[in-house]
Amino acid sequence: MFVSHHGGLIDGLSPDGENSFLKRMGKNDEQTYLSECTAAVEEKILRRLKTIVTPQLIQNWLRQISDMVNSQSESCCDGRI
């Protein structure tokens, strides 16, 4: 599930089949303010996040997302996407 801190769901796949999730994740720092956010967060919270959100966890998420996208592509439109 894709959610936003503003509430609601984020489109992970556009109606025309574009992977908008990866496009969103590829935004640069000027568009995401990542460095500003990490500079403002308490060090204790940042350390905890780094123990929870590991590279392995992210790889697993990406693999699961890819599997879901591929499954949806195969089940709709007879795999023509």
PDB file of C-alpha atoms in Angstrom:
ATOM      1  CA  MET A   1       0.000   0.000   0.000  1.00  0.00           C
ATOM      2  CA  PHE A   2       1.255   3.442  -0.856  1.00  0.00           C
ATOM      3  CA  VAL A   3       0.274   6.249   1.482  1.00  0.00           C
ATOM      4  CA  SER A   4       1.192   9.863   1.847  1.00  0.00           C
ATOM      5  CA  HIS A   5       1.909  11.858   4.968  1.00  0.00           C
ATOM      6  CA  HIS A   6      -0.782  14.239   3.683  1.00  0.00           C
ATOM      7  CA  GLY A   7      -3.258  11.352   3.763  1.00  0.00           C
ATOM      8  CA  GLY A   8      -4.756   9.264   1.034  1.00  0.00           C
ATOM      9  CA  LEU A   9      -3.285   6.822  -1.407  1.00  0.00           C
ATOM     10  CA  ILE A  10      -0.473   7.508  -3.835  1.00  0.00           C
ATOM     11  CA  ASP A  11      -0.755   6.121  -7.347  1.00  0.00           C
ATOM     12  CA  GLY A  12       1.929   3.466  -7.766  1.00  0.00           C
ATOM     13  CA  LEU A  13       0.930   2.645 -11.314  1.00  0.00           C
ATOM     14  CA  SER A  14      -0.740   5.119 -13.638  1.00  0.00           C
ATOM     15  CA  PRO A  15      -3.792   4.119 -15.711  1.00  0.00           C
ATOM     16  CA  ASP A  16      -1.596   3.875 -18.816  1.00  0.00           C
ATOM     17  CA  GLY A  17       0.808   1.466 -17.071  1.00  0.00           C
ATOM     18  CA  GLU A  18       3.584   3.914 -16.161  1.00  0.00           C
ATOM     19  CA  ASN A  19       5.378   3.008 -12.939  1.00  0.00           C
ATOM     20  CA  SER A  20       4.798   6.313 -11.156  1.00  0.00           C
ATOM     21  CA  PHE A  21       6.146   4.890  -7.880  1.00  0.00           C
ATOM     22  CA  LEU A  22       9.682   4.534  -9.267  1.00  0.00           C
ATOM     23  CA  LYS A  23       9.400   7.954 -10.893  1.00  0.00           C
ATOM     24  CA  ARG A  24       8.430   9.416  -7.501  1.00  0.00           C
ATOM     25  CA  MET A  25      11.296   7.592  -5.744  1.00  0.00           C
ATOM     26  CA  GLY A  26      13.806   8.903  -8.304  1.00  0.00           C
ATOM     27  CA  LYS A  27      13.161  12.580  -7.570  1.00  0.00           C
ATOM     28  CA  ASN A  28      16.180  14.681  -6.673  1.00  0.00           C
ATOM     29  CA  ASP A  29      16.773  16.429  -3.338  1.00  0.00           C
ATOM     30  CA  GLU A  30      15.406  19.768  -4.562  1.00  0.00           C
ATOM     31  CA  GLN A  31      12.059  18.081  -5.200  1.00  0.00           C
ATOM     32  CA  THR A  32      11.967  15.923  -2.066  1.00  0.00           C
ATOM     33  CA  TYR A  33      13.719  18.064   0.560  1.00  0.00           C
ATOM     34  CA  LEU A  34      15.312  14.872   1.908  1.00  0.00           C
ATOM     35  CA  SER A  35      18.450  16.586   3.218  1.00  0.00           C
ATOM     36  CA  GLU A  36      16.363  19.298   4.898  1.00  0.00           C
ATOM     37  CA  CYS A  37      14.194  16.655   6.573  1.00  0.00           C
ATOM     38  CA  THR A  38      17.096  14.517   7.754  1.00  0.00           C
ATOM     39  CA  ALA A  39      18.853  17.612   9.125  1.00  0.00           C
ATOM     40  CA  ALA A  40      15.757  18.550  11.147  1.00  0.00           C
ATOM     41  CA  VAL A  41      14.928  15.123  12.569  1.00  0.00           C
ATOM     42  CA  GLU A  42      16.163  14.140  16.003  1.00  0.00           C
ATOM     43  CA  GLU A  43      19.250  11.911  15.813  1.00  0.00           C
ATOM     44  CA  LYS A  44      17.558   9.289  18.000  1.00  0.00           C
ATOM     45  CA  ILE A  45      14.689   8.977  15.510  1.00  0.00           C
ATOM     46  CA  LEU A  46      17.026   8.846  12.520  1.00  0.00           C
ATOM     47  CA  ARG A  47      19.105   6.066  14.131  1.00  0.00           C
ATOM     48  CA  ARG A  48      15.951   4.071  14.845  1.00  0.00           C
ATOM     49  CA  LEU A  49      14.721   4.478  11.257  1.00  0.00           C
ATOM     50  CA  LYS A  50      18.061   3.267   9.944  1.00  0.00           C
ATOM     51  CA  THR A  51      17.740   0.098  12.021  1.00  0.00           C
ATOM     52  CA  ILE A  52      14.200  -0.516  10.749  1.00  0.00           C
ATOM     53  CA  VAL A  53      14.487   0.486   7.092  1.00  0.00           C
ATOM     54  CA  THR A  54      17.457  -1.577   5.961  1.00  0.00           C
ATOM     55  CA  PRO A  55      18.685  -2.068   2.389  1.00  0.00           C
ATOM     56  CA  GLN A  56      17.389  -5.649   2.605  1.00  0.00           C
ATOM     57  CA  LEU A  57      13.920  -4.412   3.585  1.00  0.00           C
ATOM     58  CA  ILE A  58      13.901  -1.957   0.676  1.00  0.00           C
ATOM     59  CA  GLN A  59      15.002  -4.718  -1.737  1.00  0.00           C
ATOM     60  CA  ASN A  60      12.198  -6.919  -0.455  1.00  0.00           C
ATOM     61  CA  TRP A  61       9.669  -4.107  -0.918  1.00  0.00           C
ATOM     62  CA  LEU A  62      10.886  -3.431  -4.449  1.00  0.00           C
ATOM     63  CA  ARG A  63      10.754  -7.143  -5.318  1.00  0.00           C
ATOM     64  CA  GLN A  64       7.202  -7.404  -3.966  1.00  0.00           C
ATOM     65  CA  ILE A  65       6.130  -4.277  -5.843  1.00  0.00           C
ATOM     66  CA  SER A  66       7.703  -5.601  -9.022  1.00  0.00           C
ATOM     67  CA  ASP A  67       5.941  -8.943  -8.569  1.00  0.00           C
ATOM     68  CA  MET A  68       2.607  -7.156  -8.064  1.00  0.00           C
ATOM     69  CA  VAL A  69       3.119  -4.963 -11.128  1.00  0.00           C
ATOM     70  CA  ASN A  70       4.131  -7.956 -13.232  1.00  0.00           C
ATOM     71  CA  SER A  71       1.182  -9.966 -11.935  1.00  0.00           C
ATOM     72  CA  GLN A  72      -1.223  -7.148 -12.768  1.00  0.00           C
ATOM     73  CA  SER A  73       0.352  -6.701 -16.200  1.00  0.00           C
ATOM     74  CA  GLU A  74      -0.079 -10.378 -16.961  1.00  0.00           C
ATOM     75  CA  SER A  75      -3.652 -10.570 -15.649  1.00  0.00           C
ATOM     76  CA  CYS A  76      -4.927  -7.465 -17.399  1.00  0.00           C
ATOM     77  CA  CYS A  77      -4.758  -6.790 -21.088  1.00  0.00           C
ATOM     78  CA  ASP A  78      -3.535 -10.348 -21.736  1.00  0.00           C
ATOM     79  CA  GLY A  79       0.005  -9.338 -20.781  1.00  0.00           C
ATOM     80  CA  ARG A  80       0.236  -6.645 -23.486  1.00  0.00           C
ATOM     81  CA  ILE A  81       1.708  -4.008 -21.157  1.00  0.00           C
TER      82      ILE A  81
END
